[in-house]
Short mmCIF file of C-alpha atoms in Angstrom, two decimals:
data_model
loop_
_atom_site.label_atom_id
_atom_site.label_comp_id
_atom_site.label_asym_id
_atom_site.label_seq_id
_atom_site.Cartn_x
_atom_site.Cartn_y
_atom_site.Cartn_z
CA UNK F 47 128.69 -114.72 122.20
CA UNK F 48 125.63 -112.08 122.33
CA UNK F 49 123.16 -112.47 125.04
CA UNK F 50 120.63 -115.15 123.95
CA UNK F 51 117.10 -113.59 123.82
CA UNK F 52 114.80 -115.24 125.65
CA UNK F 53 111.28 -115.75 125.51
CA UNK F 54 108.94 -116.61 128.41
CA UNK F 55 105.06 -117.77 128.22
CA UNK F 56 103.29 -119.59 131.43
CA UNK F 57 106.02 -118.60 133.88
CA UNK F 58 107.10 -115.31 135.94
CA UNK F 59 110.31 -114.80 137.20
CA UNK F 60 111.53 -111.84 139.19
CA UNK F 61 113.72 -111.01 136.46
CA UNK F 62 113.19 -107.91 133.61
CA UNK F 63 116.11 -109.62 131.44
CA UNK F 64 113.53 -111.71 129.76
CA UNK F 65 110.47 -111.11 127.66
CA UNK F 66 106.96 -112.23 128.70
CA UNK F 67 104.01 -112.44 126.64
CA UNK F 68 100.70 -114.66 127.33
CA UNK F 69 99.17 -117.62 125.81
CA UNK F 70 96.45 -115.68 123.67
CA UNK F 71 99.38 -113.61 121.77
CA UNK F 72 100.28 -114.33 118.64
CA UNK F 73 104.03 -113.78 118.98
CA UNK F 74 106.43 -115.54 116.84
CA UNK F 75 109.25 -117.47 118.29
CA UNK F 76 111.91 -116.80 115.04
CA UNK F 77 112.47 -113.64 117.03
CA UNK F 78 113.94 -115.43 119.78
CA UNK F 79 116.92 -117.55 120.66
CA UNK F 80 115.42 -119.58 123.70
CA UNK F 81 111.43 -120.22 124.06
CA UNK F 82 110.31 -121.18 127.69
CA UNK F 83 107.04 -122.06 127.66
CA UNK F 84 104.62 -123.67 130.56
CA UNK F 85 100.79 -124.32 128.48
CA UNK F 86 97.74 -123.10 130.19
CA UNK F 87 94.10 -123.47 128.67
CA UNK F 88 92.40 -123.18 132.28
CA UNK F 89 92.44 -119.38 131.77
CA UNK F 90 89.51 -119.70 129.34
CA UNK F 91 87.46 -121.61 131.91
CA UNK F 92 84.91 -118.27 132.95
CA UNK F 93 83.76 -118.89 129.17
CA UNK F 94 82.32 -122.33 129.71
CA UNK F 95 78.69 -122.59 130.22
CA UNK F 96 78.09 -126.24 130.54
CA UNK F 97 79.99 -129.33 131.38
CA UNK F 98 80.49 -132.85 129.31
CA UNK F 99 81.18 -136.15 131.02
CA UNK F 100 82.24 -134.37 134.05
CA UNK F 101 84.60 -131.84 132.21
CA UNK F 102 84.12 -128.02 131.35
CA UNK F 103 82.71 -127.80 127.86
CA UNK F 104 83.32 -123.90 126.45
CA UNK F 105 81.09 -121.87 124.55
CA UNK F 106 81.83 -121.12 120.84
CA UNK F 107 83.78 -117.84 121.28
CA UNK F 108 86.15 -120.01 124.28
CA UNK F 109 86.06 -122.66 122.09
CA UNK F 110 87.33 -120.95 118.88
CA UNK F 111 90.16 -118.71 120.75
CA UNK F 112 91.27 -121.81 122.77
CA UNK F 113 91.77 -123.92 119.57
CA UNK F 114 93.32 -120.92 117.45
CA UNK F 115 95.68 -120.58 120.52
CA UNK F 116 96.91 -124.06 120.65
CA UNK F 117 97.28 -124.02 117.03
CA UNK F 118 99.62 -121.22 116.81
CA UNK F 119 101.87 -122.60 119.46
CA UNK F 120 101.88 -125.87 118.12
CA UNK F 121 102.70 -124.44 114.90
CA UNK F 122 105.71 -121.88 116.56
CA UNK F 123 107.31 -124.74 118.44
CA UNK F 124 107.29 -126.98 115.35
CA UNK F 125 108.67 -124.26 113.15
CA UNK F 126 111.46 -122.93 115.94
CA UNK F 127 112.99 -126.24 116.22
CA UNK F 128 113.21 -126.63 112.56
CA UNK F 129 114.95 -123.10 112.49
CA UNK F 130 117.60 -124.42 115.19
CA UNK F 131 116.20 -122.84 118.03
CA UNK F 132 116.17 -123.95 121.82
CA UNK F 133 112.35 -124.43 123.26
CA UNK F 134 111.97 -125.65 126.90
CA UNK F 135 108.46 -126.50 127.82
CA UNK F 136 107.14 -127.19 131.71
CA UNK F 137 104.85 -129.70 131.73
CA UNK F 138 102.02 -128.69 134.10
CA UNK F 139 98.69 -130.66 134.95
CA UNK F 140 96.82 -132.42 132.29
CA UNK F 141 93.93 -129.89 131.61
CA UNK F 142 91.18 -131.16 129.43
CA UNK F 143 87.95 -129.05 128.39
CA UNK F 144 85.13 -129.98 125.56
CA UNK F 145 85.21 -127.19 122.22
CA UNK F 146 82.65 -126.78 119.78
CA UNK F 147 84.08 -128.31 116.42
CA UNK F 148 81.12 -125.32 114.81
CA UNK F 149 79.32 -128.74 113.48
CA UNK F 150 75.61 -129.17 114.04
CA UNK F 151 73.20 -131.66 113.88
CA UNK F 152 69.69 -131.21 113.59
CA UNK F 153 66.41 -134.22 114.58
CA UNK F 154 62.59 -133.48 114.32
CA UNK F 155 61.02 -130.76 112.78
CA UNK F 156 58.71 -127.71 113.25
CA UNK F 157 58.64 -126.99 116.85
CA UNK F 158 60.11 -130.53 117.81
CA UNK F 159 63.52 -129.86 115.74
CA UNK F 160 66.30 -130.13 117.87
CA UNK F 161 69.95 -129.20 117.31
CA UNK F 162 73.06 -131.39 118.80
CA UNK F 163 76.19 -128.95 119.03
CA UNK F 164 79.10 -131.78 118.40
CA UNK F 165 82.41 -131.17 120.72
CA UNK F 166 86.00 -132.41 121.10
CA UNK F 167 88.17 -132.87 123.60
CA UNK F 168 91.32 -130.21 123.94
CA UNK F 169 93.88 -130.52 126.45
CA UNK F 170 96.60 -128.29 127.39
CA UNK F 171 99.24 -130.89 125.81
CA UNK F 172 97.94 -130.04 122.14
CA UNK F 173 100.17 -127.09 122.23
CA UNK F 174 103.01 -129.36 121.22
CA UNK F 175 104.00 -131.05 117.93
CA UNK F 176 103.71 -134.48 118.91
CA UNK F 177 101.13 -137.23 120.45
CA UNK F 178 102.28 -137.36 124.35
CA UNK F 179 98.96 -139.36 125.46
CA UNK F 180 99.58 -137.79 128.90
CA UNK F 181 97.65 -139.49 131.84
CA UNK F 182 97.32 -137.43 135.16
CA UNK F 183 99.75 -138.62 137.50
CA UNK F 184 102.23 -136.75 140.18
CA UNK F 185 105.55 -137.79 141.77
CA UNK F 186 109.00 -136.19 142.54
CA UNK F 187 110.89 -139.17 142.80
CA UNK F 188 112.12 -139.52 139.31
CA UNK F 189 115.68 -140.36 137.70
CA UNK F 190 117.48 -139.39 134.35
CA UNK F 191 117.92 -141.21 131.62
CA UNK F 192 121.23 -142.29 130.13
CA UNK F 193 120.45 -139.51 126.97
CA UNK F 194 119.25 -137.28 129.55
CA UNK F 195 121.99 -137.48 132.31
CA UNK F 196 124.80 -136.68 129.18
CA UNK F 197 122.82 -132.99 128.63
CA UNK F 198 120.67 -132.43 131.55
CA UNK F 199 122.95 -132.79 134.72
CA UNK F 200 124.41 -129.66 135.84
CA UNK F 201 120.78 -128.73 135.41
CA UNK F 202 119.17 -131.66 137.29
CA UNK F 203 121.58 -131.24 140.36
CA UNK F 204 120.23 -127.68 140.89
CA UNK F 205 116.60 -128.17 139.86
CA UNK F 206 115.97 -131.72 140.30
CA UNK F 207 114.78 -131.16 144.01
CA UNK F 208 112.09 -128.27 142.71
CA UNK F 209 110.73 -130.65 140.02
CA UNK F 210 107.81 -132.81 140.17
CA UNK F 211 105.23 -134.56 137.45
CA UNK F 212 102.62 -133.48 137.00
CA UNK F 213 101.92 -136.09 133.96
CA UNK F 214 103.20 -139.41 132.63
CA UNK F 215 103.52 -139.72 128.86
CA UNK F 216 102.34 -142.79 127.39
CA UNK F 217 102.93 -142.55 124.18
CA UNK F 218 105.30 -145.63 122.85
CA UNK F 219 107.33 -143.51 120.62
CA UNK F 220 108.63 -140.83 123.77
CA UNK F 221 112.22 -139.87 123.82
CA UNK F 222 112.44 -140.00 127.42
CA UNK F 223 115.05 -138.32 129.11
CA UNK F 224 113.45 -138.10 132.55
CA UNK F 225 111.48 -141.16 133.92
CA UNK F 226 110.02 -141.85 136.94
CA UNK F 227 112.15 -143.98 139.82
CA UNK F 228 110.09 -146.91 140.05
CA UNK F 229 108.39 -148.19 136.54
CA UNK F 230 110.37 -146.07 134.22
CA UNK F 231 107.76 -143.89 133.02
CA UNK F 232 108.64 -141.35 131.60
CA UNK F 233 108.06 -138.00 132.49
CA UNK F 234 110.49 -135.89 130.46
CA UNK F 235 111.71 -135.94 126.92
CA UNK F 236 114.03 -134.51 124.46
CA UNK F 237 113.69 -134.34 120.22
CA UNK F 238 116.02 -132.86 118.29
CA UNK F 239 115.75 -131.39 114.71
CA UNK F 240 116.66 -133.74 111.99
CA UNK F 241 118.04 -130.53 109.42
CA UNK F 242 119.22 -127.87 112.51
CA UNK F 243 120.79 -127.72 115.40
CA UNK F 244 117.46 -126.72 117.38
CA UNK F 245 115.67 -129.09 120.42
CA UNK F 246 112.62 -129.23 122.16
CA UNK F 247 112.96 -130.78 125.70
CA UNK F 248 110.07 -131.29 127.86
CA UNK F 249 110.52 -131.31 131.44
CA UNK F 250 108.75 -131.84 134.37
CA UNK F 251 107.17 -128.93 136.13
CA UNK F 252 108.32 -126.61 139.08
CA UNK F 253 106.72 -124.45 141.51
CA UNK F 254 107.63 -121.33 140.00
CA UNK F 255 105.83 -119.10 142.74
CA UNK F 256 106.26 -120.73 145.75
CA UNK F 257 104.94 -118.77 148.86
CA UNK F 258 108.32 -117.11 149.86
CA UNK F 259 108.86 -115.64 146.48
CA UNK F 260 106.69 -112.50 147.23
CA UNK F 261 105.65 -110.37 149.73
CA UNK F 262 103.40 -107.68 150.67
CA UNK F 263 104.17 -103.80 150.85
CA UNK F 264 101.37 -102.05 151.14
CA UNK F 265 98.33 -102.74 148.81
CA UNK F 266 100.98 -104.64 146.15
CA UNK F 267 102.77 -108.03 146.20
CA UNK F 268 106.55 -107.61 145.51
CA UNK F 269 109.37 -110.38 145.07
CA UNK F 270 111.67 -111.41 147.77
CA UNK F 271 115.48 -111.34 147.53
CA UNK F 272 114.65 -115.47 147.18
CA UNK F 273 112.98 -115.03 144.06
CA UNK F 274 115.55 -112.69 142.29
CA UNK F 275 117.87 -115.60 143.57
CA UNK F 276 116.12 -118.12 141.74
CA UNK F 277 115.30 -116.22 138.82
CA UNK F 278 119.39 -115.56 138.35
CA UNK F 279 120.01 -119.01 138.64
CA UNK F 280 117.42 -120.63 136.71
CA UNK F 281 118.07 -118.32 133.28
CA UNK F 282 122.13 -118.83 134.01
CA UNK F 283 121.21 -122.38 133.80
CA UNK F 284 118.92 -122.43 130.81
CA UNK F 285 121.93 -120.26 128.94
CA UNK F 286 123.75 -123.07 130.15
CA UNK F 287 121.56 -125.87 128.99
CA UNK F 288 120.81 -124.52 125.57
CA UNK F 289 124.55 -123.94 125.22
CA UNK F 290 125.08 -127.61 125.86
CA UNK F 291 122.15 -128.68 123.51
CA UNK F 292 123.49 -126.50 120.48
CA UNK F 293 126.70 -128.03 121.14
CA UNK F 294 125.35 -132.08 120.92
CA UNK F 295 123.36 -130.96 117.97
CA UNK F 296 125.94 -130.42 116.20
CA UNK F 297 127.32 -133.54 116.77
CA UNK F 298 124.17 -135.40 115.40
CA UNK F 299 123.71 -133.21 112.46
CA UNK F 300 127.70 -133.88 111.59
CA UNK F 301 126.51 -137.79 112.10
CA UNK F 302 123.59 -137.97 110.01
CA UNK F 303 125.84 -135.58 107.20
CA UNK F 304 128.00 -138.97 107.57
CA UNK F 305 125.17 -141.33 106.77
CA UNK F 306 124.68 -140.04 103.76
CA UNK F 307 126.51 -139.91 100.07
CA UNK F 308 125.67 -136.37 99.35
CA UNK F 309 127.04 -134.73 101.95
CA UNK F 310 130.54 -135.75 104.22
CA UNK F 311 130.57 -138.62 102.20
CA UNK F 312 131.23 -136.60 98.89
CA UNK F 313 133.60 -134.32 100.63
CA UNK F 314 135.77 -136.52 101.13
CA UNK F 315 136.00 -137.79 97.88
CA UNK F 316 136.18 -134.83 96.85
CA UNK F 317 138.88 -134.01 98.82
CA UNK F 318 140.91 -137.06 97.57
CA UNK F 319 140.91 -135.07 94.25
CA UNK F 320 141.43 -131.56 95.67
CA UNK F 321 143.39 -131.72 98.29
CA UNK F 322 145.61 -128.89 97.47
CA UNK F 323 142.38 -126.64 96.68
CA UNK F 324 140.09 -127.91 100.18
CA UNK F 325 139.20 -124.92 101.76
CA UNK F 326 138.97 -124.37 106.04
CA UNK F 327 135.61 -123.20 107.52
CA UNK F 328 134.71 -122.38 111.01
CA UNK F 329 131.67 -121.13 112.66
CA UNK F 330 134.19 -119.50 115.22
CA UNK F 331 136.07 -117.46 112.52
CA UNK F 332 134.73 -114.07 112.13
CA UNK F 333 133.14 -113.36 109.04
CA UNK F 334 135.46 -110.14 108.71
CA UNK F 335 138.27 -111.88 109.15
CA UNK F 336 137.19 -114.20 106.15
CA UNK F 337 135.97 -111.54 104.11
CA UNK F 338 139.22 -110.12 104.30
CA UNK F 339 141.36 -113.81 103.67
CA UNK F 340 139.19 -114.52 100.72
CA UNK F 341 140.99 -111.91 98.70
CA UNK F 342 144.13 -112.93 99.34
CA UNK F 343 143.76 -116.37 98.56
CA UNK F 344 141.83 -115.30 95.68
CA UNK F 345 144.99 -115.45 93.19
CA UNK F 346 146.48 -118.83 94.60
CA UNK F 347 143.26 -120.40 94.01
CA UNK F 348 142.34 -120.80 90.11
CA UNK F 349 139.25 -122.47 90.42
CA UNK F 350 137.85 -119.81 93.19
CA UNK F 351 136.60 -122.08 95.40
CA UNK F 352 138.11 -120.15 99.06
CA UNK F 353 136.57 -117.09 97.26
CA UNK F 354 133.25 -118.38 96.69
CA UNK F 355 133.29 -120.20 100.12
CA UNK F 356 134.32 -117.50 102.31
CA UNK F 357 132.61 -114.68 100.36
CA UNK F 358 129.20 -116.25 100.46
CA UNK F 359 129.51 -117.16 104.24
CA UNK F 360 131.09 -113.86 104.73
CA UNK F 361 127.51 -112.64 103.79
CA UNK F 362 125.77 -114.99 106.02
CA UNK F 363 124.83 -117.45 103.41
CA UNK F 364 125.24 -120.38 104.78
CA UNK F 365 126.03 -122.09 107.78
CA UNK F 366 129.06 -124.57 108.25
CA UNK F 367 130.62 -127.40 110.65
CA UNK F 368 133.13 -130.12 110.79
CA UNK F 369 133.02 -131.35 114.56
CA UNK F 370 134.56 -134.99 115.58
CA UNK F 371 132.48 -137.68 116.71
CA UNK F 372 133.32 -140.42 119.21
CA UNK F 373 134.67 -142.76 116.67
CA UNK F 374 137.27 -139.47 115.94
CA UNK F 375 136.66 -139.61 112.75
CA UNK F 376 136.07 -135.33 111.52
CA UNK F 377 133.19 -134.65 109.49
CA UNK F 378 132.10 -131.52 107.87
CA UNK F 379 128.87 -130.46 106.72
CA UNK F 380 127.31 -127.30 105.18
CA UNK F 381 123.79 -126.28 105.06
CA UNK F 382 121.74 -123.05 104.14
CA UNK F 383 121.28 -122.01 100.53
CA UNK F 384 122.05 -123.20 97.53
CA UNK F 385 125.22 -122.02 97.58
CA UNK F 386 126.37 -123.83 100.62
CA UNK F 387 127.41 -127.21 98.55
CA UNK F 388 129.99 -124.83 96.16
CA UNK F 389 131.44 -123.38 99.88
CA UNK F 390 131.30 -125.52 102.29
CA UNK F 391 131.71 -129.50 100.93
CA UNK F 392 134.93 -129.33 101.40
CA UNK F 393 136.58 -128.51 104.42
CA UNK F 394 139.59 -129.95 105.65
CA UNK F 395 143.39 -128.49 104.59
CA UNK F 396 146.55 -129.42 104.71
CA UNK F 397 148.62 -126.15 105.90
CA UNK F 398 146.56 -123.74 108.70
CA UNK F 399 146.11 -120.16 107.26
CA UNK F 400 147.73 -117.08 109.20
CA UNK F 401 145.41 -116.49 111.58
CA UNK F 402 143.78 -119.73 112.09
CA UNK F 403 142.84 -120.92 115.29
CA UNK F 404 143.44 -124.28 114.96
CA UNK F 405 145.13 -126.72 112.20
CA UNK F 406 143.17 -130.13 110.74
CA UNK F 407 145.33 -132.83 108.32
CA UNK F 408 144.76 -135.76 107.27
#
């Protein structure tokens, strides 16, 4: 497999392998495999001239690039799960500042008129695609859930320790896969796409610049061999982690393909009446090597359905799975364009190709 790009925004590591870019750009995650992404809004606290019920209120030009930043992240994150890819988000302190909503409102007149500038609370946690309600609280002793402990694990038992949170989410509709130890609250959660195999898991924050990760030489900080250390381990284990996300997705796209008529369902009817026509698709086949097969099965197959199948995914058309769920029952799905339903519907056989990694029969 290629080397997963990786995308970092909130966090430093003393590591070159991934690329940085702030919260004010207007980068676009479809460019990258894995999103890491810790939200920050205090950065635009110089710009506030006034407070509000104890909190920092900005002035318009804060207010406006604070708002059009959350905005485009909320709208990145949304769209880069749809698109199947892996975003990891830190959650960090609740931060919550006063913007100008631009509306006025205007008493008296002559000399006496007075204008009311009307404001709206923004917090850090608008960034994401979904109501948190976060309430300030910190901890470390916390616990994974029974979804979390089957994904996050390997990760848990090297970070766990470095972890604390920073806010509890009290929302009633949270897919928690972190809570805290005592009262279950949770802390961390985990979505996954509904039509790809992409995730967004939120997890609780980490001291990412602790005091022995730099030092000074000369008039410039530098990192420490501890922080290269860390920086190895933690991407190794967010290859890791996404690795084992993509692979569960999979699984629950392949189960909701079962829940419905259209899709595994009608495969295997169809199969019932095409068995000696079903045609074998893999995502672990190279598209080469079915390029290539397609021809030759191209005269044993009248009706042209191995052609049009592994032609069209040849080209990258379409995207195809038949994993096994837990009641070991295979199911196979395709999805991309419309040509995915002519190549992919059916995809069990009952002899294994030269070449073929693997066999599946009835």
């Amino acid at each position: 497999m290629a080397a997963r790009k990786i995308l970092i925004v909130g966090v430093e590591l003393a590591s070159s392998e991934p690329t940085y870019a702030t919260f004010r750009s207007k980068t676009s995650l479809l460019d990258w495999d894995i999103f890491l992404f810790r939200p920050e809004i205090s950065e635009f606290l110089h710009n506030h001239y006034e407070t509000y019920q104890g909190k920092p209120c900005f002035n318009d030009s804060a207010s406006f690039k604070a708002k059009e930043c959350c905005e485009h992240w909320r709208r990145e994150i949304k769209q880069a799960v749809e698109t199947g890819k892996t975003v990891v988000v830190f959650l960090p302190s609740l931060y919550e500042a006063y913007v100008d909503t631009g509306k006025r409102s205007y008493s008296g007149t002559g000399r006496n008129q007075k204008t009311t500038r009307h404001v709206e609370l923004l917090t850090n946690y608008d960034t994401l695609p979904m109501s948190l309600e976060p309430l300030a609280a910190t901890g470390s002793s916390m616990k994974l859930t029974s979804k979390g402990a089957e994904l996050l694990a390997p990760y848990w038992a090297e970070f766990g320790d470095r972890s604390g949170y920073r806010a509890v989410l009290n929302a009633s509709d949270v897919r928690a896969c972190v809570q805290t130890r005592a009262g279950d609250k949770p802390v961390g959660a985990l979505y996954r796409s509904k039509s790809s195999a992409g995730t967004l898991l939120l997890l609780p924050d980490m001291d990412f610049s602790p005091p022995n990760f730099t030092k000074k030489e000369g008039n410039s900080e530098v990192w420490t061999s501890d922080a290269t250390q860390f920086a190895g381990a933690f991407l190794s284990a967010v290859v890791a982690l996404d690795k084992a996300l993509r692979s569960s997705s999979m699984s629950v796209w392949s189960l909701s393909l079962r829940a419905r008529e259209s899709s595994a369902i009608y495969a295997r009817r169809t199969l019932k009446g095409s068995a000696k026509r079903s045609t074998v698709f893999t995502t672990s086949l190279p598209r080469a090597w079915l390029a290539h097969t397609c021809q030759r099965r191209l005269k044993t197959d009248p009706l042209g359905q191995y052609y049009i199948g592994a032609n069209t995914y040849a080209k990258g058309d379409f995207e195809i799975g038949f994993p096994t769920p837990v009641d070991g029952i295979e199911i196979g799905g395709a999805r991309g364009n419309w040509k995915a339903p002519a190549g992919g519907l059916v995809l069990r056989c009952h002899r294994s190709e030269p070449g073929l990694p693997f066999r599946i029969s009835d």
